[in-house]
Short mmCIF file of C-alpha atoms and ligand atoms in Angstrom, two decimals:
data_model
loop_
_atom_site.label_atom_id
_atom_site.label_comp_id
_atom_site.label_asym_id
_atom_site.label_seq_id
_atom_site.Cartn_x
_atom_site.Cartn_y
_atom_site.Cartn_z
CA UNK A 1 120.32 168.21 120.71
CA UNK A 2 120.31 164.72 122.24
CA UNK A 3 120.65 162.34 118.78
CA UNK A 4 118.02 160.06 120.25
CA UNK A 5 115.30 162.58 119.83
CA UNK A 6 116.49 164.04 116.60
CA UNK A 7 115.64 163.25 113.35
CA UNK A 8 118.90 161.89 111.55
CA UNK A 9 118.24 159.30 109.06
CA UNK A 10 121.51 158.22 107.68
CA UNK A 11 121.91 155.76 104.94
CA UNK A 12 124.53 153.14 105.67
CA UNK A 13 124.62 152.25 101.80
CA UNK A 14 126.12 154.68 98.88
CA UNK A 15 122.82 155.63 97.19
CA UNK A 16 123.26 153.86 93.67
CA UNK A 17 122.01 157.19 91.42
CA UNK A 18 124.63 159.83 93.08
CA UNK A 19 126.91 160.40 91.04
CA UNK A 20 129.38 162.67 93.00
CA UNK A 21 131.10 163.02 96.23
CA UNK A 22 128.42 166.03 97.64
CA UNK A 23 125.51 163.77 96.80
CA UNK A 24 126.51 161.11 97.87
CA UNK A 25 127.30 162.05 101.25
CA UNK A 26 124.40 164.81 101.72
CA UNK A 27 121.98 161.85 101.17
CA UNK A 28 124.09 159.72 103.26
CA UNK A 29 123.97 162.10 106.19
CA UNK A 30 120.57 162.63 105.87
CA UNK A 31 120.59 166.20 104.63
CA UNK A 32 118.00 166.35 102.06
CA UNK A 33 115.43 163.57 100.22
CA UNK A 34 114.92 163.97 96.41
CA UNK A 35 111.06 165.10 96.30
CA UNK A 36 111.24 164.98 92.36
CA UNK A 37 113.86 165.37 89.83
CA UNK A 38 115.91 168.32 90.89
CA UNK A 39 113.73 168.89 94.03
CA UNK A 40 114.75 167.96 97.45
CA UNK A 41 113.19 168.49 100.43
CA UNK A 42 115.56 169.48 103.29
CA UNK A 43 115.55 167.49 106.33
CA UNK A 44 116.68 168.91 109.81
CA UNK A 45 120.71 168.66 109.44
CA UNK A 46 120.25 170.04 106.02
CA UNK A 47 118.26 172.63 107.08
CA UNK A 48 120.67 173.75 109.24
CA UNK A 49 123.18 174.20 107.03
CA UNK A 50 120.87 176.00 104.51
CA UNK A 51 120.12 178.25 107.64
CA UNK A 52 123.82 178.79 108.35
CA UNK A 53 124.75 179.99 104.78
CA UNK A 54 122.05 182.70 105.01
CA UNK A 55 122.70 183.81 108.33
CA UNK A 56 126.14 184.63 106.69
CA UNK A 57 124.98 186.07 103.30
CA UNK A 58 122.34 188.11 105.51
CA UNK A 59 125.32 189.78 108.06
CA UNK A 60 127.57 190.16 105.02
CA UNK A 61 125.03 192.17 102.98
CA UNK A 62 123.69 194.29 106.28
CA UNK A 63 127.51 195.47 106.24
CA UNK A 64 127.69 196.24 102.62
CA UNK A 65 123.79 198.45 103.38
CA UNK A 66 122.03 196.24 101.21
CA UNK A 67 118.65 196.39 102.84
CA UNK A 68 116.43 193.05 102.42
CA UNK A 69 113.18 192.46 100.79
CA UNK A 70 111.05 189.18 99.79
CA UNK A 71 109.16 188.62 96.48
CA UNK A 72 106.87 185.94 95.85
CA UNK A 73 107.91 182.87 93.69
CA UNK A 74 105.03 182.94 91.38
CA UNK A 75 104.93 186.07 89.33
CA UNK A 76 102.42 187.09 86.79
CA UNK A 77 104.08 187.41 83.00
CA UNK A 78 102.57 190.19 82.14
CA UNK A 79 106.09 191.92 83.50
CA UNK A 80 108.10 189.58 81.60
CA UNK A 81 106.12 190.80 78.31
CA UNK A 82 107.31 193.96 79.32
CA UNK A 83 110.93 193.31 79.25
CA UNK A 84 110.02 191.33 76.85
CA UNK A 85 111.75 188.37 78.73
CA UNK A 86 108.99 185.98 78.51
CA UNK A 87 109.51 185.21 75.04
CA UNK A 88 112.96 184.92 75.37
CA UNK A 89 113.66 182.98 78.22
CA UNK A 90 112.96 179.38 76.99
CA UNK A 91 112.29 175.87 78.18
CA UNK A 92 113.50 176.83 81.52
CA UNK A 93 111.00 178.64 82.23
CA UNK A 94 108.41 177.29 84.54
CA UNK A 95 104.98 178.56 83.03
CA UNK A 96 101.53 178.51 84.67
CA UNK A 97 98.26 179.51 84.47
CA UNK A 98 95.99 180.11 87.04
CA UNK A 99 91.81 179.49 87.27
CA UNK A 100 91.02 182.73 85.51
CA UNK A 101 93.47 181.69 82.75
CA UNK A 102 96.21 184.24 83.31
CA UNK A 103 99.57 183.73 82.66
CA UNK A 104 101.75 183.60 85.71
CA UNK A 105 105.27 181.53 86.20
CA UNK A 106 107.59 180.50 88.97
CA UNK A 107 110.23 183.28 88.94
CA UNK A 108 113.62 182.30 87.42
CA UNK A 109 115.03 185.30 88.92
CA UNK A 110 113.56 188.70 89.55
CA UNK A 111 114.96 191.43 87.78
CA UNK A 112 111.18 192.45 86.64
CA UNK A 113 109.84 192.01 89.51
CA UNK A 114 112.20 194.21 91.41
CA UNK A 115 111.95 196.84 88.75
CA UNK A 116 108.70 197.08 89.52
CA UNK A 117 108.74 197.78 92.92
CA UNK A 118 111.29 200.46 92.20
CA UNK A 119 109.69 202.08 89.60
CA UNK A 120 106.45 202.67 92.01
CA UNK A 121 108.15 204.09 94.41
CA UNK A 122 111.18 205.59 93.46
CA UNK A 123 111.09 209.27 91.57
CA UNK A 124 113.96 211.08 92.47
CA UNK A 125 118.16 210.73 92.71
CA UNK A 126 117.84 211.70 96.30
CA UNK A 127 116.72 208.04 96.98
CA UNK A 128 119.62 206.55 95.36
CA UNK A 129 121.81 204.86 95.54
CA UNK A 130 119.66 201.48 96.47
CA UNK A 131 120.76 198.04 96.95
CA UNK A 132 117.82 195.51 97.32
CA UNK A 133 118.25 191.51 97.61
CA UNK A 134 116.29 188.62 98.80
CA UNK A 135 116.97 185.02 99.52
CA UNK A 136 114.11 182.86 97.95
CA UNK A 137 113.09 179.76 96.16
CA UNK A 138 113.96 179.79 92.13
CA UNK A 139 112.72 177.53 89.29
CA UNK A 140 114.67 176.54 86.22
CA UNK A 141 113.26 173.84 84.19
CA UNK A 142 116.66 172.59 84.24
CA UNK A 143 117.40 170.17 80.78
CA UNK A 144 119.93 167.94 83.51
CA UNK A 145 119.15 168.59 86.75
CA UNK A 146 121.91 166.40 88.51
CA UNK A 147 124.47 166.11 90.88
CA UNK A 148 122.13 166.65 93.95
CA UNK A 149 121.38 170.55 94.96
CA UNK A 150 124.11 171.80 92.49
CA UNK A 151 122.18 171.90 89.73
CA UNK A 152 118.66 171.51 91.07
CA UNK A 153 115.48 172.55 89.53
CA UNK A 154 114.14 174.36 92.42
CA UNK A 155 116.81 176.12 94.37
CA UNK A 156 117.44 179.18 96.71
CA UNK A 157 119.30 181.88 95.76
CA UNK A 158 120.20 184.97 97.33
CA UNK A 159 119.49 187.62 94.28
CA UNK A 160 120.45 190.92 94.78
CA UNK A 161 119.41 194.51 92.86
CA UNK A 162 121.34 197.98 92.57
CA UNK A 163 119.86 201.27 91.45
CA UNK A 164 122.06 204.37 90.73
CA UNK A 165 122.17 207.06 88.75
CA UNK A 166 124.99 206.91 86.96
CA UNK A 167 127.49 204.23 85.60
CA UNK A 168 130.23 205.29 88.04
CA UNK A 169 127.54 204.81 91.34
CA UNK A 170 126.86 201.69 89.58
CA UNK A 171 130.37 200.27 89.12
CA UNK A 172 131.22 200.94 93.33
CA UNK A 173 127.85 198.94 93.72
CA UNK A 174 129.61 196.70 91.78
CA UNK A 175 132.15 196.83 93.66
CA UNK A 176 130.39 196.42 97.09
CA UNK A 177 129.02 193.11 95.64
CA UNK A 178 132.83 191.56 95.02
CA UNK A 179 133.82 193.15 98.38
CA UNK A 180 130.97 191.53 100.37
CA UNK A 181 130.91 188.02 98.11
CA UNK A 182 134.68 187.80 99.07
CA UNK A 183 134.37 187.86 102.59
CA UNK A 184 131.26 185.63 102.57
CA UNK A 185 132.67 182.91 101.11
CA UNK A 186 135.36 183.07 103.34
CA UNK A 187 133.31 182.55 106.30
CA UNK A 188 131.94 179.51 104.79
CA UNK A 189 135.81 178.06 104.60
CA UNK A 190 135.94 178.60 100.37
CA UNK A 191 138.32 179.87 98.23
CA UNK A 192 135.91 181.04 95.98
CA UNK A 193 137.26 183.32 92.79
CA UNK A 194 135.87 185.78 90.59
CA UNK A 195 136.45 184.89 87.56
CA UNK A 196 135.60 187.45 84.54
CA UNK A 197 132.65 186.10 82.61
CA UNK A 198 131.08 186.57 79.68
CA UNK A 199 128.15 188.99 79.60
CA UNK A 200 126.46 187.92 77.05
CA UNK A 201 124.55 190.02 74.33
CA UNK A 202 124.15 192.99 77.10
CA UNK A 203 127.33 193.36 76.32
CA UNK A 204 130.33 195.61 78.78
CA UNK A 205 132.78 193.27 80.42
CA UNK A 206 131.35 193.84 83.89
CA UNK A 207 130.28 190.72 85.16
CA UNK A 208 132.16 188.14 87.14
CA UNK A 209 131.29 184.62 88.61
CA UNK A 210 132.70 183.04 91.86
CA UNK A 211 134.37 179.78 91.33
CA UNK A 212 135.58 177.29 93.85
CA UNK A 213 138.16 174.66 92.13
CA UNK A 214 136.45 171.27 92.29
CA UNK A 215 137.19 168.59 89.75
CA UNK A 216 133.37 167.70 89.57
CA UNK A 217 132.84 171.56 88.77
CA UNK A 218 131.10 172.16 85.74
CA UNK A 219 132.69 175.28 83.75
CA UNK A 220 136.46 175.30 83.04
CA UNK A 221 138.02 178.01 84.47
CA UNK A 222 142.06 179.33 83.81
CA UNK A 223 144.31 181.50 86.25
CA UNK A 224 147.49 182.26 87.25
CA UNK A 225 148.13 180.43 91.09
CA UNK A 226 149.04 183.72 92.17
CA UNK A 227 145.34 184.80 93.05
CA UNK A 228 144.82 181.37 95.44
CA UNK A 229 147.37 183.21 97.55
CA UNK A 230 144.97 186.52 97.88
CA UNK A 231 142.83 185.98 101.38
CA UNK A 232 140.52 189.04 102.71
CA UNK A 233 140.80 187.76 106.01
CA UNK A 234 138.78 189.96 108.35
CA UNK A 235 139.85 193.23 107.35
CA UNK A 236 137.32 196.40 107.82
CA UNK A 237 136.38 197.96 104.61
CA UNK A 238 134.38 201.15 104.51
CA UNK A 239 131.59 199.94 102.20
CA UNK A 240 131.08 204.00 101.36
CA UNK A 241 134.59 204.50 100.39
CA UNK A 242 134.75 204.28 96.53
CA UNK A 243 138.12 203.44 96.61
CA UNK A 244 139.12 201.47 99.20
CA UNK A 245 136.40 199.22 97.48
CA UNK A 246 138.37 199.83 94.13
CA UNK A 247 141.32 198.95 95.41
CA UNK A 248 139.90 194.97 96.78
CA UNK A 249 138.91 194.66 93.62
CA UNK A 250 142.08 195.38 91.89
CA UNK A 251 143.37 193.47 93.77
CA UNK A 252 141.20 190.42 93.00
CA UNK A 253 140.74 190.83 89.41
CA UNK A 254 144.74 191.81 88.60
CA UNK A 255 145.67 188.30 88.54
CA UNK A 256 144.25 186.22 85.62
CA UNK A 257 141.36 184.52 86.53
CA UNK A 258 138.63 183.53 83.35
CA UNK A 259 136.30 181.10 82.57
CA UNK A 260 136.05 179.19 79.39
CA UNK A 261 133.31 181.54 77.22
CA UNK A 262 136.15 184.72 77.77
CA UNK A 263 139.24 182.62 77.90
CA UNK A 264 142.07 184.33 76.55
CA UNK A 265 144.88 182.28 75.36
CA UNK A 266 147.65 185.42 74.95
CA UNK A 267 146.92 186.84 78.05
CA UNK A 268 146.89 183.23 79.19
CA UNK A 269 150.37 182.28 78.33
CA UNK A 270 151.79 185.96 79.19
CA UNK A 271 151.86 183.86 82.84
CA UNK A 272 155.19 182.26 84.02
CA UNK A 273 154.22 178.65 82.84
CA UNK A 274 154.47 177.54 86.79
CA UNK A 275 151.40 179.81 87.73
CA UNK A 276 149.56 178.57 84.31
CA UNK A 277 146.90 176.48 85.86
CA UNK A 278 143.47 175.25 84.50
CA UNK A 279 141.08 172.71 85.92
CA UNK A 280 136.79 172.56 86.60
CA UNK A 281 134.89 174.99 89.25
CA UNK A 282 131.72 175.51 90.38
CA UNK A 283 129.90 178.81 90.12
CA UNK A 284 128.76 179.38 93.22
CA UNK A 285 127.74 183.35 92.35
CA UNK A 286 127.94 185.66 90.15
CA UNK A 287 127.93 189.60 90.02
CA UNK A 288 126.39 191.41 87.17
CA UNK A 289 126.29 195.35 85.62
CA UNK A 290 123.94 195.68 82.98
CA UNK A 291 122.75 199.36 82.31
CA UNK A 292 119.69 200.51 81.45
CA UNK A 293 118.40 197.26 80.26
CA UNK A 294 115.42 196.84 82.46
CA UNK A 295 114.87 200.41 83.52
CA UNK A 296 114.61 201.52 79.63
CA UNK A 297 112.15 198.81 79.00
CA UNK A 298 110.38 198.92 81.90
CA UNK A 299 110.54 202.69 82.86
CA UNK A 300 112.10 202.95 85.84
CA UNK A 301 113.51 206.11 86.16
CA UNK A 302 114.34 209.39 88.44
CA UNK A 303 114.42 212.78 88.13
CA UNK A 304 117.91 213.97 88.39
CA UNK A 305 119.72 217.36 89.76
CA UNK A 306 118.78 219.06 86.83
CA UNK A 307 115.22 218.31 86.67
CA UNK A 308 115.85 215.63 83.79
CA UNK A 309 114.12 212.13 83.53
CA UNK A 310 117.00 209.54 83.81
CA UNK A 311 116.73 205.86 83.45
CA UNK A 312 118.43 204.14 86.39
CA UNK A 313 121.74 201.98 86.07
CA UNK A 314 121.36 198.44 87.66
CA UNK A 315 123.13 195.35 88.45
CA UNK A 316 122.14 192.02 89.75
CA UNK A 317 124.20 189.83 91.92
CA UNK A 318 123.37 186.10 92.85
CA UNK A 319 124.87 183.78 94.90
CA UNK A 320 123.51 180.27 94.81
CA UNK A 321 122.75 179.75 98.79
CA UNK A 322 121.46 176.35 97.84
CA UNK A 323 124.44 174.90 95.90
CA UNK A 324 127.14 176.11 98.33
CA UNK A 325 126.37 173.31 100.53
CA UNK A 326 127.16 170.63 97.68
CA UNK A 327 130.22 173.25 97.13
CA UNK A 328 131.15 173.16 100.20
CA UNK A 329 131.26 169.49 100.76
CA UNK A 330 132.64 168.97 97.42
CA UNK A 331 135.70 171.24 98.68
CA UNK A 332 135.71 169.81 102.38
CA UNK A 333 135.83 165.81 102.82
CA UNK A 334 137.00 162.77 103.37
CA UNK A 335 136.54 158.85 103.10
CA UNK A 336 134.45 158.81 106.32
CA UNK A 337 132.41 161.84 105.51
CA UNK A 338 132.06 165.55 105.54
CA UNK A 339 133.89 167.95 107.22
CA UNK A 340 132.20 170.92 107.97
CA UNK A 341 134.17 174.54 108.03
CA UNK A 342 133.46 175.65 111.56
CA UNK A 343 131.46 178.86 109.68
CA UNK A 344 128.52 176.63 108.55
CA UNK A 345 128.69 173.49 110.68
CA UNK A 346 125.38 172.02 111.79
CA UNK A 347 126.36 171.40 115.75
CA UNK A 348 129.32 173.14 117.19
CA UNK A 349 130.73 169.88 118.70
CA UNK A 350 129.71 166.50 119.05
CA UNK A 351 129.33 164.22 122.30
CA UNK A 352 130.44 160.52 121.98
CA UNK A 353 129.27 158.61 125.05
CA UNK A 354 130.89 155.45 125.21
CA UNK A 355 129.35 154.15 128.26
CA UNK A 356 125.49 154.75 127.46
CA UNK A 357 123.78 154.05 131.01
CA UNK A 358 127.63 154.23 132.98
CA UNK A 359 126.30 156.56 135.95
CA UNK A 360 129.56 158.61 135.56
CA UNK A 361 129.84 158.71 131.81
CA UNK A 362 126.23 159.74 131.54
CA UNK A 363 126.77 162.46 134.21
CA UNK A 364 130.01 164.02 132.34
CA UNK A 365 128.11 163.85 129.25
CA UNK A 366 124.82 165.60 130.24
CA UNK A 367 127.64 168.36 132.32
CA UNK A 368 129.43 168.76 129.02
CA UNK A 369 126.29 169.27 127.19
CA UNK A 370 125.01 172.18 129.60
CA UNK A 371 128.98 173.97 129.51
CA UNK A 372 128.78 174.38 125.85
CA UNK A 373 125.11 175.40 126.19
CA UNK A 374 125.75 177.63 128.72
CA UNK A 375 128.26 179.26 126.39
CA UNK A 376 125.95 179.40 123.44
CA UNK A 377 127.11 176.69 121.16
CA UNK A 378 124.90 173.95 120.11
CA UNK A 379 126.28 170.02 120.72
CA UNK A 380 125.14 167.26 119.12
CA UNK A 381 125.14 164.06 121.71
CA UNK A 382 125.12 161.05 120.79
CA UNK A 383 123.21 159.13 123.72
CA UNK A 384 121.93 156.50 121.86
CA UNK A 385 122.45 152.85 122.98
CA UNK A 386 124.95 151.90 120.04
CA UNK A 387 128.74 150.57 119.67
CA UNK A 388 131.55 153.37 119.74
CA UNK A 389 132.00 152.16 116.52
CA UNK A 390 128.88 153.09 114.83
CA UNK A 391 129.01 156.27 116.74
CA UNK A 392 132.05 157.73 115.77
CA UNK A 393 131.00 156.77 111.75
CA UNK A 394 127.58 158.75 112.28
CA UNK A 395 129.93 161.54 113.53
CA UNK A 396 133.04 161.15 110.52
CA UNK A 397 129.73 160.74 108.09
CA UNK A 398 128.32 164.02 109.33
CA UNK A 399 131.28 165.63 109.71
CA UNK A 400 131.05 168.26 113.07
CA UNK A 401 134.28 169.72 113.19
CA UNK A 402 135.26 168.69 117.21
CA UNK A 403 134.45 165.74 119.07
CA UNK A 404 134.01 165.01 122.56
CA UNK A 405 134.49 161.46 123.46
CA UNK A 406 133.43 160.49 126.91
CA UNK A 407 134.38 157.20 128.58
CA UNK A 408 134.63 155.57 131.87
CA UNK A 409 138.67 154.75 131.08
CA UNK A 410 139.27 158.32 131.01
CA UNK A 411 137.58 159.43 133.33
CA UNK A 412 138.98 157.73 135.82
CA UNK A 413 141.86 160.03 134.84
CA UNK A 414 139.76 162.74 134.65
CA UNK A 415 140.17 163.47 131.05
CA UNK A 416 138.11 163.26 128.22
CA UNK A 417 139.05 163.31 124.52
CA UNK A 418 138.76 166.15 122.08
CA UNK A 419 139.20 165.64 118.35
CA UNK A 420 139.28 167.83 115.35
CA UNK A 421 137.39 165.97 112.27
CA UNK A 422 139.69 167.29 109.97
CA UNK A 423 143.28 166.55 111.58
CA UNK A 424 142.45 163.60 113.47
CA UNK A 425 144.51 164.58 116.35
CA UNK A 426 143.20 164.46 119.89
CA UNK A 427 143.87 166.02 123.18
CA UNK A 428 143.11 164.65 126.40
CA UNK A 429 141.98 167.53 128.80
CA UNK A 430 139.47 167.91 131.55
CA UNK A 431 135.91 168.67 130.96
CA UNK A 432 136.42 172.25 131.42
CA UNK A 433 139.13 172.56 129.23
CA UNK A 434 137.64 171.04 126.27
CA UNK A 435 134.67 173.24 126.51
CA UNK A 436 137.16 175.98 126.83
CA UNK A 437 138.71 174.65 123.79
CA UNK A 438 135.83 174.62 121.90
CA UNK A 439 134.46 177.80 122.88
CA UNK A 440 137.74 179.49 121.98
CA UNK A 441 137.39 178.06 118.41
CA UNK A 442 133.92 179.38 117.77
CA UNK A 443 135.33 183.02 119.13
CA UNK A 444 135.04 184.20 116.05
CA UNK A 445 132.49 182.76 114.01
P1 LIG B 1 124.63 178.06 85.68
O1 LIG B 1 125.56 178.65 84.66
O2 LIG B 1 125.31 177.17 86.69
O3 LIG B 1 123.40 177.47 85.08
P2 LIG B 1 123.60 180.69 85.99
O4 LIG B 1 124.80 181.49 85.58
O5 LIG B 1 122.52 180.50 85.02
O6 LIG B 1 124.09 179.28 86.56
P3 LIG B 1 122.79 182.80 87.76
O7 LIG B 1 121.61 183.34 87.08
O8 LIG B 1 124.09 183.51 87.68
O9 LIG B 1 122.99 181.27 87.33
O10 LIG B 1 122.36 182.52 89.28
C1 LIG B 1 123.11 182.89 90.43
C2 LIG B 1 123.67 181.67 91.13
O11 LIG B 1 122.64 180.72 91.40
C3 LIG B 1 124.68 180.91 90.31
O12 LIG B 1 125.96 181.48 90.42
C4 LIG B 1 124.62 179.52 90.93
O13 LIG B 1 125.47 179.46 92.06
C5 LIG B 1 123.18 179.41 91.40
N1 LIG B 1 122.41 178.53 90.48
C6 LIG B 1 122.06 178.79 89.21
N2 LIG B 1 121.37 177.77 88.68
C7 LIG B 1 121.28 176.83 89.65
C8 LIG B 1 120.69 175.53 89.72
N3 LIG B 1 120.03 175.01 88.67
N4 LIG B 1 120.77 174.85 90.89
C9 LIG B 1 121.41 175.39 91.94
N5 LIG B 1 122.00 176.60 91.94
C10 LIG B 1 121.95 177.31 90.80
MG1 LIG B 2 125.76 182.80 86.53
#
């Protein structure tokens, strides 16, 4: 993309009404505009982002066989009186009604709705297990929407749905979930870690949240350091082997790791006082088992190996697609600006031109910008008629993890400069070695 033709509308001033780092600079870099309170609209560098993150929640979940579905946003409550959720749910709630005056709202989350589609179509234990999920729009009538797309009011969410026939089949679903979560968030350059949570009045102790450790976070989260020292890396796990799953989860959940609401203060202090560490995170997911809940109320169930009706055993498992990019920046940044993980970035590499109109400058530019074309990476270059100045800030703001920067000095030599955003250190190399660079970086991602 040549910047001249995008669509890039950076703020030069700190907007007055963000309060935190991820705001701030997502506005700045003109990632998203506030629509209304808690609703953004996402502009193209935003969007790309937002398109990266489920690109890598999608390929993580295809190798877990978690098969994808969509469900519309507006739902009719009549399936909500059936769990008997639409009474309960609250304020948050967005409720409608529609010309012929029947209820419908803009789905929370879609545990009914999924149970429904089960239900109609699944009789039998031979069909199980399932794993369904779906990334799409959500609606909480949040009471403080704030801090830009963390806690928005409309947000995307990738919500995923198990169906088994047993507890056991249930808890390696379970397990499938951390597996997969780990190794997504990884891609995205986060330490994110589950954290046992509090279930609430379902009850069991089966449900964790992701964290990442952020200072701006909103729970308050305890562990032992140990676990920051845990990485998946890019192992191969059989998703169909019960234990091998068991055993990444053991591994992840041996360390102690809780939020506030299941906090345990003797466990707590059971930890060498060195590894004792508390501070704020920010759920950025969250894995849930929860029974029979919605498939006694609802009647979802399948005839086993003995001919019996069974109700089904399900879990839900979000991860909040939208609020990972405020995560993300929250966790990766400067003074100058983001600094994307190479897994997410918007543009592989950016192209400084420091000689707009320079015959040779131009020429090295535009030959740049076809190599890393050529070898399927996506530059950003900055041809617009501006001081080197105020393009390398657009670039620190926006935060593309390499630079190019093409002048007629260095040239002259040959070279041209390649710089990592997050180091600062540069390399003078010829053209074709600093697309060689690059492309060796973005091996594998
Ligand atoms: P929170 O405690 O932050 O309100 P939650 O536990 O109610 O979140 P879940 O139902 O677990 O949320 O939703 C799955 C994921 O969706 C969360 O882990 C979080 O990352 C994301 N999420 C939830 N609410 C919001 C929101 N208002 N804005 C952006 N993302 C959200
Ligand atoms: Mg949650």
């Amino acid at each position: 993309m040549r910047l001249s033709r995008y669509f890039l509308p950076v703020l030069k001033e700190n907007p007055a009404d963000a309060q935190i780092v991820s705001h701030r600079l997502m506005l700045r870099a003109g990632m998203i505009k506030q629509a209304s309170a808690g609703i953004y609209s996402w502009l193209p560098l935003g969007l790309k982002v937002l398109r990266n993150i489920e690109r890598i929640v999608h390929e993580e979940q295809a190798k877990a066989g978690h098969i994808p579905v969509l469900m519309p946003t507006v739902q009719s409550a009549d399936l909500w009186r059936e769990s008997g959720r639409y009474d309960d749910y609250g304020e948050e709630m967005l409720r409608i009604s529609d010309r012929h005056g029947h209820d419908m709202l803009y789905g929370p989350t879609n545990e009914e709705q999924i149970t429904d589609i089960f239900r109609a179509h699944v009789h039998s234990y031979k069909d199980l297990p399932l794993t369904l999920y779906q990334i799409q729009w959500k609606f909480r009538d949040e009471r403080r929407p704030r801090f830009g797309v963390m806690r928005g009011r409309e947000f995307l969410m990738k919500d995923g749905y198990n169906f088994d026939i047993d507890y056991d089949s249930a808890m390696h679903a379970y397990n499938r979930h951390m597996v997969a979560y780990l190794r997504t968030y990884e891609r995205m350059g986060l330490k994110a870690i589950p954290m046992r949570a509090d279930s609430g009045p379902i009850g069991g102790e089966d449900t964790h949240e992701f964290l990442v450790l952020a200072d701006t976070g909103e729970s308050e989260v305890f562990y032992d350091s140990d676990i920051l020292d845990l990485n998946f890396g890019d192992r191969v796990v059989d998703f169909d082997d019960v234990s091998a799953c068991a055993e990444v989860v053991t591994e992840w959940t041996t360390p102690y790791a809780r939020t506030d609401e299941t906090h345990d203060e003797a466990l707590y202090n059971d930890i060498p006082e060195a590894r004792r560490k508390s501070s704020r995170g920010i759920e950025v997911g969250q894995i849930f088992y929860f029974g029979t809940k919605y498939s006694d109320s609802m009647g979802a169930s399948v005839v086993d190996g003995e001919q019996n009706k069974v109700p089904v055993h399900m879990g839900s498992h979000g991860i909040g697609v939208s609020r990972l990019l405020g995560a993300i920046i929250e966790a990766s940044h400067d003074d100058n600006g983001i600094i994307w993980p190479e897994g997410v970035t918007p543009f592989h590499c950016g192209i400084v031109n420091l000689r707009q109109g320079d015959e040779a400058t131009d020429g090295a530019c535009g030959a740049l910008y076809e190599a890393l074309t050529a070898a399927g990476l996506e530059p950003l270059y900055d041809d617009r008629n501006e001081r080197a100045g105020a393009k390398f800030a657009t670039m620190d703001l926006i935060g593309l993890p390499w630079r190019i920067t093409v002048g007629p000095r260095g040239l002259k030599n040959g070279v041209v400069e390649l710089t990592s955003r997050r180091t600062g250190e540069s390399q003078e190399l010829s053209i074709e070695a600093a697309v060689e660079a690059v492309v060796k970086v973005y091996e594998n991602h």
